Amino acid sequence: MEKFAKLTGVAAPMPIVNVDTDMIIPKDYLKTIKRTGLGSGLFAEMRYKDDGSENSDFVLNKPAYRKAQILVAGDNFGCGSSREHAPWALLDFGIRCVISTSFADIFYNNCFKNGILPITVSPEDLEKLMDDASRGSNATLSIDLEAKEICGPDGGVVKFDLDDFKRHCLLNGLDDIGLTMEKADAIASFEKKNAELRPWA
């Protein structure tokens, strides 16, 4: 998993509450178990018209936000079903950070396992960041995970809190497999001793 320490990128505003995982990646895209290629389906029902052409009114189709790496979203982001394809689609599109006032629990935890930083802020701070994200080509935010800070385009700083273990995992690029591999020597030692004690096993 790619490490996350600092990120400076365009932030796209999505002031919609209760964005569920079906809105993030519709069920039509769940036939694959690959983590790549899902970016084209991200927010598909809002991004595309019925004829398959782009909806020019949707934020990620606007020139200033086509390469957004940060999403500033409304309350309760990622609710609905527990599909892991949702963070896969965000990551494949290029989104590495989502900022909201609250997240659905399963989606929130899935983000950390896929290298995405979900940041929870107060409604007051979200309003400021939403305003920053609404500046089009000037909508650049800087995220410092080590310092737990978001810096706006005018130099304003928003502090955020995060569980130390989750922060450690992102800073070091550790998903569940990576965490297990950190114990590789201990596992190998156990397996060797177990083979000596139980050669029939």
PDB file of C-alpha atoms in Angstrom:
ATOM      1  CA  MET A   1       0.000   0.000   0.000  1.00  0.00           C
ATOM      2  CA  GLU A   2       1.306   3.475  -0.870  1.00  0.00           C
ATOM      3  CA  LYS A   3       2.433   5.535   2.121  1.00  0.00           C
ATOM      4  CA  PHE A   4       0.569   8.712   3.034  1.00  0.00           C
ATOM      5  CA  ALA A   5       2.521  11.484   4.758  1.00  0.00           C
ATOM      6  CA  LYS A   6       1.827  14.779   2.992  1.00  0.00           C
ATOM      7  CA  LEU A   7      -0.497  15.623   0.142  1.00  0.00           C
ATOM      8  CA  THR A   8      -0.978  18.896  -1.695  1.00  0.00           C
ATOM      9  CA  GLY A   9      -3.672  18.798  -4.319  1.00  0.00           C
ATOM     10  CA  VAL A  10      -6.873  20.187  -5.734  1.00  0.00           C
ATOM     11  CA  ALA A  11      -9.889  19.726  -3.470  1.00  0.00           C
ATOM     12  CA  ALA A  12     -13.290  19.202  -5.059  1.00  0.00           C
ATOM     13  CA  PRO A  13     -16.415  20.350  -3.192  1.00  0.00           C
ATOM     14  CA  MET A  14     -19.286  17.881  -2.854  1.00  0.00           C
ATOM     15  CA  PRO A  15     -21.791  19.453  -0.432  1.00  0.00           C
ATOM     16  CA  ILE A  16     -24.114  16.454  -0.496  1.00  0.00           C
ATOM     17  CA  VAL A  17     -25.123  14.634   2.704  1.00  0.00           C
ATOM     18  CA  ASN A  18     -25.532  10.862   2.954  1.00  0.00           C
ATOM     19  CA  VAL A  19     -23.433   9.980  -0.095  1.00  0.00           C
ATOM     20  CA  ASP A  20     -23.770   6.201   0.008  1.00  0.00           C
ATOM     21  CA  THR A  21     -21.493   3.555  -1.474  1.00  0.00           C
ATOM     22  CA  ASP A  22     -23.909   2.929  -4.351  1.00  0.00           C
ATOM     23  CA  MET A  23     -23.541   6.586  -5.339  1.00  0.00           C
ATOM     24  CA  ILE A  24     -19.753   6.278  -5.050  1.00  0.00           C
ATOM     25  CA  ILE A  25     -19.620   3.148  -7.231  1.00  0.00           C
ATOM     26  CA  PRO A  26     -22.916   1.793  -8.628  1.00  0.00           C
ATOM     27  CA  LYS A  27     -23.657  -1.941  -8.389  1.00  0.00           C
ATOM     28  CA  ASP A  28     -23.076  -2.403 -12.130  1.00  0.00           C
ATOM     29  CA  TYR A  29     -19.339  -2.084 -11.476  1.00  0.00           C
ATOM     30  CA  LEU A  30     -19.119  -4.738  -8.753  1.00  0.00           C
ATOM     31  CA  LYS A  31     -18.452  -7.665 -11.091  1.00  0.00           C
ATOM     32  CA  THR A  32     -14.681  -7.283 -10.778  1.00  0.00           C
ATOM     33  CA  ILE A  33     -12.427  -8.106  -7.850  1.00  0.00           C
ATOM     34  CA  LYS A  34      -9.589  -6.022  -9.289  1.00  0.00           C
ATOM     35  CA  ARG A  35      -8.757  -2.740  -7.572  1.00  0.00           C
ATOM     36  CA  THR A  36      -7.891  -1.012 -10.844  1.00  0.00           C
ATOM     37  CA  GLY A  37     -10.170   0.318 -13.557  1.00  0.00           C
ATOM     38  CA  LEU A  38     -12.963   1.412 -11.228  1.00  0.00           C
ATOM     39  CA  GLY A  39     -12.150   5.127 -11.450  1.00  0.00           C
ATOM     40  CA  SER A  40     -14.246   5.428 -14.603  1.00  0.00           C
ATOM     41  CA  GLY A  41     -17.279   4.276 -12.605  1.00  0.00           C
ATOM     42  CA  LEU A  42     -16.771   6.651  -9.698  1.00  0.00           C
ATOM     43  CA  PHE A  43     -20.019   8.574  -9.112  1.00  0.00           C
ATOM     44  CA  ALA A  44     -21.132   7.222 -12.500  1.00  0.00           C
ATOM     45  CA  GLU A  45     -24.815   8.033 -12.071  1.00  0.00           C
ATOM     46  CA  MET A  46     -23.950  11.678 -11.423  1.00  0.00           C
ATOM     47  CA  ARG A  47     -20.964  11.946 -13.788  1.00  0.00           C
ATOM     48  CA  TYR A  48     -22.696  10.595 -16.899  1.00  0.00           C
ATOM     49  CA  LYS A  49     -25.976  11.192 -18.681  1.00  0.00           C
ATOM     50  CA  ASP A  50     -28.224   8.346 -19.831  1.00  0.00           C
ATOM     51  CA  ASP A  51     -26.533   8.347 -23.249  1.00  0.00           C
ATOM     52  CA  GLY A  52     -23.097   7.877 -21.653  1.00  0.00           C
ATOM     53  CA  SER A  53     -21.891  11.425 -22.253  1.00  0.00           C
ATOM     54  CA  GLU A  54     -20.466  13.495 -19.422  1.00  0.00           C
ATOM     55  CA  ASN A  55     -22.687  15.638 -17.247  1.00  0.00           C
ATOM     56  CA  SER A  56     -20.892  18.988 -17.420  1.00  0.00           C
ATOM     57  CA  ASP A  57     -22.573  20.147 -14.199  1.00  0.00           C
ATOM     58  CA  PHE A  58     -20.955  17.414 -12.077  1.00  0.00           C
ATOM     59  CA  VAL A  59     -17.997  18.725 -10.110  1.00  0.00           C
ATOM     60  CA  LEU A  60     -15.409  16.124 -11.192  1.00  0.00           C
ATOM     61  CA  ASN A  61     -16.219  16.813 -14.861  1.00  0.00           C
ATOM     62  CA  LYS A  62     -15.343  20.480 -14.518  1.00  0.00           C
ATOM     63  CA  PRO A  63     -11.865  21.353 -15.858  1.00  0.00           C
ATOM     64  CA  ALA A  64     -10.588  22.644 -12.520  1.00  0.00           C
ATOM     65  CA  TYR A  65     -11.473  19.417 -10.686  1.00  0.00           C
ATOM     66  CA  ARG A  66     -10.710  16.662 -13.186  1.00  0.00           C
ATOM     67  CA  LYS A  67      -7.507  15.792 -11.334  1.00  0.00           C
ATOM     68  CA  ALA A  68      -8.768  16.415  -7.808  1.00  0.00           C
ATOM     69  CA  GLN A  69      -6.978  14.394  -5.125  1.00  0.00           C
ATOM     70  CA  ILE A  70      -9.070  15.602  -2.197  1.00  0.00           C
ATOM     71  CA  LEU A  71     -12.843  15.502  -1.749  1.00  0.00           C
ATOM     72  CA  VAL A  72     -14.629  17.838   0.682  1.00  0.00           C
ATOM     73  CA  ALA A  73     -17.992  16.196   1.282  1.00  0.00           C
ATOM     74  CA  GLY A  74     -21.200  16.494   3.279  1.00  0.00           C
ATOM     75  CA  ASP A  75     -22.100  14.627   6.443  1.00  0.00           C
ATOM     76  CA  ASN A  76     -22.305  10.813   6.690  1.00  0.00           C
ATOM     77  CA  PHE A  77     -20.108  10.059   3.687  1.00  0.00           C
ATOM     78  CA  GLY A  78     -19.843   6.407   2.647  1.00  0.00           C
ATOM     79  CA  CYS A  79     -23.069   5.159   4.218  1.00  0.00           C
ATOM     80  CA  GLY A  80     -25.016   2.229   2.756  1.00  0.00           C
ATOM     81  CA  SER A  81     -23.624  -1.193   1.870  1.00  0.00           C
ATOM     82  CA  SER A  82     -20.137  -2.250   2.897  1.00  0.00           C
ATOM     83  CA  ARG A  83     -18.644  -2.563  -0.593  1.00  0.00           C
ATOM     84  CA  GLU A  84     -14.866  -2.209  -0.615  1.00  0.00           C
ATOM     85  CA  HIS A  85     -15.138  -1.167  -4.263  1.00  0.00           C
ATOM     86  CA  ALA A  86     -16.034   2.330  -3.002  1.00  0.00           C
ATOM     87  CA  PRO A  87     -12.534   3.224  -1.734  1.00  0.00           C
ATOM     88  CA  TRP A  88     -11.033   1.321  -4.673  1.00  0.00           C
ATOM     89  CA  ALA A  89     -12.933   3.576  -7.097  1.00  0.00           C
ATOM     90  CA  LEU A  90     -11.914   6.752  -5.258  1.00  0.00           C
ATOM     91  CA  LEU A  91      -8.270   5.700  -5.232  1.00  0.00           C
ATOM     92  CA  ASP A  92      -8.285   4.628  -8.883  1.00  0.00           C
ATOM     93  CA  PHE A  93      -9.678   8.035  -9.844  1.00  0.00           C
ATOM     94  CA  GLY A  94      -6.901   9.722  -7.838  1.00  0.00           C
ATOM     95  CA  ILE A  95      -8.683  10.702  -4.607  1.00  0.00           C
ATOM     96  CA  ARG A  96      -6.305  10.154  -1.643  1.00  0.00           C
ATOM     97  CA  CYS A  97      -8.213  12.102   1.019  1.00  0.00           C
ATOM     98  CA  VAL A  98     -11.886  12.665   1.881  1.00  0.00           C
ATOM     99  CA  ILE A  99     -12.911  15.345   4.394  1.00  0.00           C
ATOM    100  CA  SER A 100     -16.327  15.315   6.054  1.00  0.00           C
ATOM    101  CA  THR A 101     -18.049  15.853   9.390  1.00  0.00           C
ATOM    102  CA  SER A 102     -18.735  12.104   9.699  1.00  0.00           C
ATOM    103  CA  PHE A 103     -18.264   8.805   7.869  1.00  0.00           C
ATOM    104  CA  ALA A 104     -20.017   5.463   7.877  1.00  0.00           C
ATOM    105  CA  ASP A 105     -17.920   3.157  10.041  1.00  0.00           C
ATOM    106  CA  ILE A 106     -17.207   0.360   7.519  1.00  0.00           C
ATOM    107  CA  PHE A 107     -16.320   2.783   4.729  1.00  0.00           C
ATOM    108  CA  TYR A 108     -14.106   4.753   7.135  1.00  0.00           C
ATOM    109  CA  ASN A 109     -12.100   1.679   8.096  1.00  0.00           C
ATOM    110  CA  ASN A 110     -11.896   0.438   4.498  1.00  0.00           C
ATOM    111  CA  CYS A 111     -10.251   3.717   3.525  1.00  0.00           C
ATOM    112  CA  PHE A 112      -7.294   3.107   5.820  1.00  0.00           C
ATOM    113  CA  LYS A 113      -6.821  -0.376   4.378  1.00  0.00           C
ATOM    114  CA  ASN A 114      -6.510   1.119   0.898  1.00  0.00           C
ATOM    115  CA  GLY A 115      -4.288   4.147   1.496  1.00  0.00           C
ATOM    116  CA  ILE A 116      -7.013   6.808   1.650  1.00  0.00           C
ATOM    117  CA  LEU A 117      -7.087   9.300   4.518  1.00  0.00           C
ATOM    118  CA  PRO A 118     -10.625  10.094   5.762  1.00  0.00           C
ATOM    119  CA  ILE A 119     -10.552  13.233   7.919  1.00  0.00           C
ATOM    120  CA  THR A 120     -13.343  14.173  10.309  1.00  0.00           C
ATOM    121  CA  VAL A 121     -13.747  17.880  11.059  1.00  0.00           C
ATOM    122  CA  SER A 122     -16.308  20.080  12.786  1.00  0.00           C
ATOM    123  CA  PRO A 123     -19.206  21.588  10.793  1.00  0.00           C
ATOM    124  CA  GLU A 124     -17.558  25.016  11.156  1.00  0.00           C
ATOM    125  CA  ASP A 125     -14.254  23.784   9.746  1.00  0.00           C
ATOM    126  CA  LEU A 126     -16.017  21.898   6.964  1.00  0.00           C
ATOM    127  CA  GLU A 127     -17.726  25.128   5.932  1.00  0.00           C
ATOM    128  CA  LYS A 128     -14.334  26.846   5.656  1.00  0.00           C
ATOM    129  CA  LEU A 129     -12.834  23.960   3.690  1.00  0.00           C
ATOM    130  CA  MET A 130     -15.877  23.745   1.421  1.00  0.00           C
ATOM    131  CA  ASP A 131     -15.390  27.430   0.660  1.00  0.00           C
ATOM    132  CA  ASP A 132     -11.713  26.783  -0.112  1.00  0.00           C
ATOM    133  CA  ALA A 133     -12.656  23.863  -2.364  1.00  0.00           C
ATOM    134  CA  SER A 134     -15.129  26.033  -4.267  1.00  0.00           C
ATOM    135  CA  ARG A 135     -12.381  28.226  -5.705  1.00  0.00           C
ATOM    136  CA  GLY A 136     -11.897  26.235  -8.880  1.00  0.00           C
ATOM    137  CA  SER A 137      -8.273  26.135 -10.047  1.00  0.00           C
ATOM    138  CA  ASN A 138      -7.194  27.799  -6.773  1.00  0.00           C
ATOM    139  CA  ALA A 139      -8.852  25.100  -4.660  1.00  0.00           C
ATOM    140  CA  THR A 140      -5.603  23.629  -3.342  1.00  0.00           C
ATOM    141  CA  LEU A 141      -5.312  22.122   0.128  1.00  0.00           C
ATOM    142  CA  SER A 142      -2.237  20.711   1.837  1.00  0.00           C
ATOM    143  CA  ILE A 143      -2.657  17.744   4.174  1.00  0.00           C
ATOM    144  CA  ASP A 144       0.081  16.975   6.699  1.00  0.00           C
ATOM    145  CA  LEU A 145      -0.679  13.651   8.386  1.00  0.00           C
ATOM    146  CA  GLU A 146       2.322  13.825  10.710  1.00  0.00           C
ATOM    147  CA  ALA A 147       1.232  17.226  12.066  1.00  0.00           C
ATOM    148  CA  LYS A 148      -2.492  16.404  11.661  1.00  0.00           C
ATOM    149  CA  GLU A 149      -3.124  19.692   9.849  1.00  0.00           C
ATOM    150  CA  ILE A 150      -4.965  20.909   6.762  1.00  0.00           C
ATOM    151  CA  CYS A 151      -3.598  24.116   5.257  1.00  0.00           C
ATOM    152  CA  GLY A 152      -5.864  26.182   3.007  1.00  0.00           C
ATOM    153  CA  PRO A 153      -4.896  28.295  -0.024  1.00  0.00           C
ATOM    154  CA  ASP A 154      -4.813  31.454   2.113  1.00  0.00           C
ATOM    155  CA  GLY A 155      -2.633  29.896   4.800  1.00  0.00           C
ATOM    156  CA  GLY A 156      -5.430  29.085   7.244  1.00  0.00           C
ATOM    157  CA  VAL A 157      -4.893  25.899   9.237  1.00  0.00           C
ATOM    158  CA  VAL A 158      -7.451  23.327  10.370  1.00  0.00           C
ATOM    159  CA  LYS A 159      -6.318  20.759  12.938  1.00  0.00           C
ATOM    160  CA  PHE A 160      -7.756  17.257  12.938  1.00  0.00           C
ATOM    161  CA  ASP A 161      -7.521  14.259  15.217  1.00  0.00           C
ATOM    162  CA  LEU A 162      -6.807  10.665  14.276  1.00  0.00           C
ATOM    163  CA  ASP A 163      -6.261   7.378  16.052  1.00  0.00           C
ATOM    164  CA  ASP A 164      -2.497   6.817  16.509  1.00  0.00           C
ATOM    165  CA  PHE A 165      -2.602   3.264  15.137  1.00  0.00           C
ATOM    166  CA  LYS A 166      -4.448   4.263  11.961  1.00  0.00           C
ATOM    167  CA  ARG A 167      -2.044   7.177  11.507  1.00  0.00           C
ATOM    168  CA  HIS A 168       0.936   4.822  11.915  1.00  0.00           C
ATOM    169  CA  CYS A 169      -0.476   2.455   9.291  1.00  0.00           C
ATOM    170  CA  LEU A 170      -0.981   5.209   6.700  1.00  0.00           C
ATOM    171  CA  LEU A 171       2.391   6.849   7.346  1.00  0.00           C
ATOM    172  CA  ASN A 172       4.099   3.494   6.814  1.00  0.00           C
ATOM    173  CA  GLY A 173       1.864   2.139   4.050  1.00  0.00           C
ATOM    174  CA  LEU A 174       0.652  -0.804   6.118  1.00  0.00           C
ATOM    175  CA  ASP A 175      -2.553  -2.633   5.233  1.00  0.00           C
ATOM    176  CA  ASP A 176      -3.586  -5.867   7.008  1.00  0.00           C
ATOM    177  CA  ILE A 177      -1.057  -7.911   5.026  1.00  0.00           C
ATOM    178  CA  GLY A 178       1.681  -5.371   5.689  1.00  0.00           C
ATOM    179  CA  LEU A 179       0.955  -5.468   9.421  1.00  0.00           C
ATOM    180  CA  THR A 180       1.204  -9.259   9.353  1.00  0.00           C
ATOM    181  CA  MET A 181       4.508  -9.142   7.456  1.00  0.00           C
ATOM    182  CA  GLU A 182       5.964  -6.916  10.167  1.00  0.00           C
ATOM    183  CA  LYS A 183       5.762 -10.051  12.330  1.00  0.00           C
ATOM    184  CA  ALA A 184       7.431 -12.272   9.687  1.00  0.00           C
ATOM    185  CA  ASP A 185      10.422 -13.161  11.868  1.00  0.00           C
ATOM    186  CA  ALA A 186       8.226 -14.058  14.850  1.00  0.00           C
ATOM    187  CA  ILE A 187       5.938 -16.137  12.601  1.00  0.00           C
ATOM    188  CA  ALA A 188       8.911 -17.976  11.095  1.00  0.00           C
ATOM    189  CA  SER A 189      10.335 -18.644  14.561  1.00  0.00           C
ATOM    190  CA  PHE A 190       6.995 -20.008  15.756  1.00  0.00           C
ATOM    191  CA  GLU A 191       6.632 -22.230  12.693  1.00  0.00           C
ATOM    192  CA  LYS A 192      10.146 -23.640  13.207  1.00  0.00           C
ATOM    193  CA  LYS A 193       9.550 -24.414  16.897  1.00  0.00           C
ATOM    194  CA  ASN A 194       6.122 -25.836  16.149  1.00  0.00           C
ATOM    195  CA  ALA A 195       7.610 -28.167  13.495  1.00  0.00           C
ATOM    196  CA  GLU A 196      10.186 -29.390  16.008  1.00  0.00           C
ATOM    197  CA  LEU A 197       7.589 -29.953  18.732  1.00  0.00           C
ATOM    198  CA  ARG A 198       4.968 -31.434  16.405  1.00  0.00           C
ATOM    199  CA  PRO A 199       6.804 -33.031  13.485  1.00  0.00           C
ATOM    200  CA  TRP A 200       3.654 -34.997  12.592  1.00  0.00           C
ATOM    201  CA  ALA A 201       1.599 -31.844  12.055  1.00  0.00           C
TER     202      ALA A 201
END
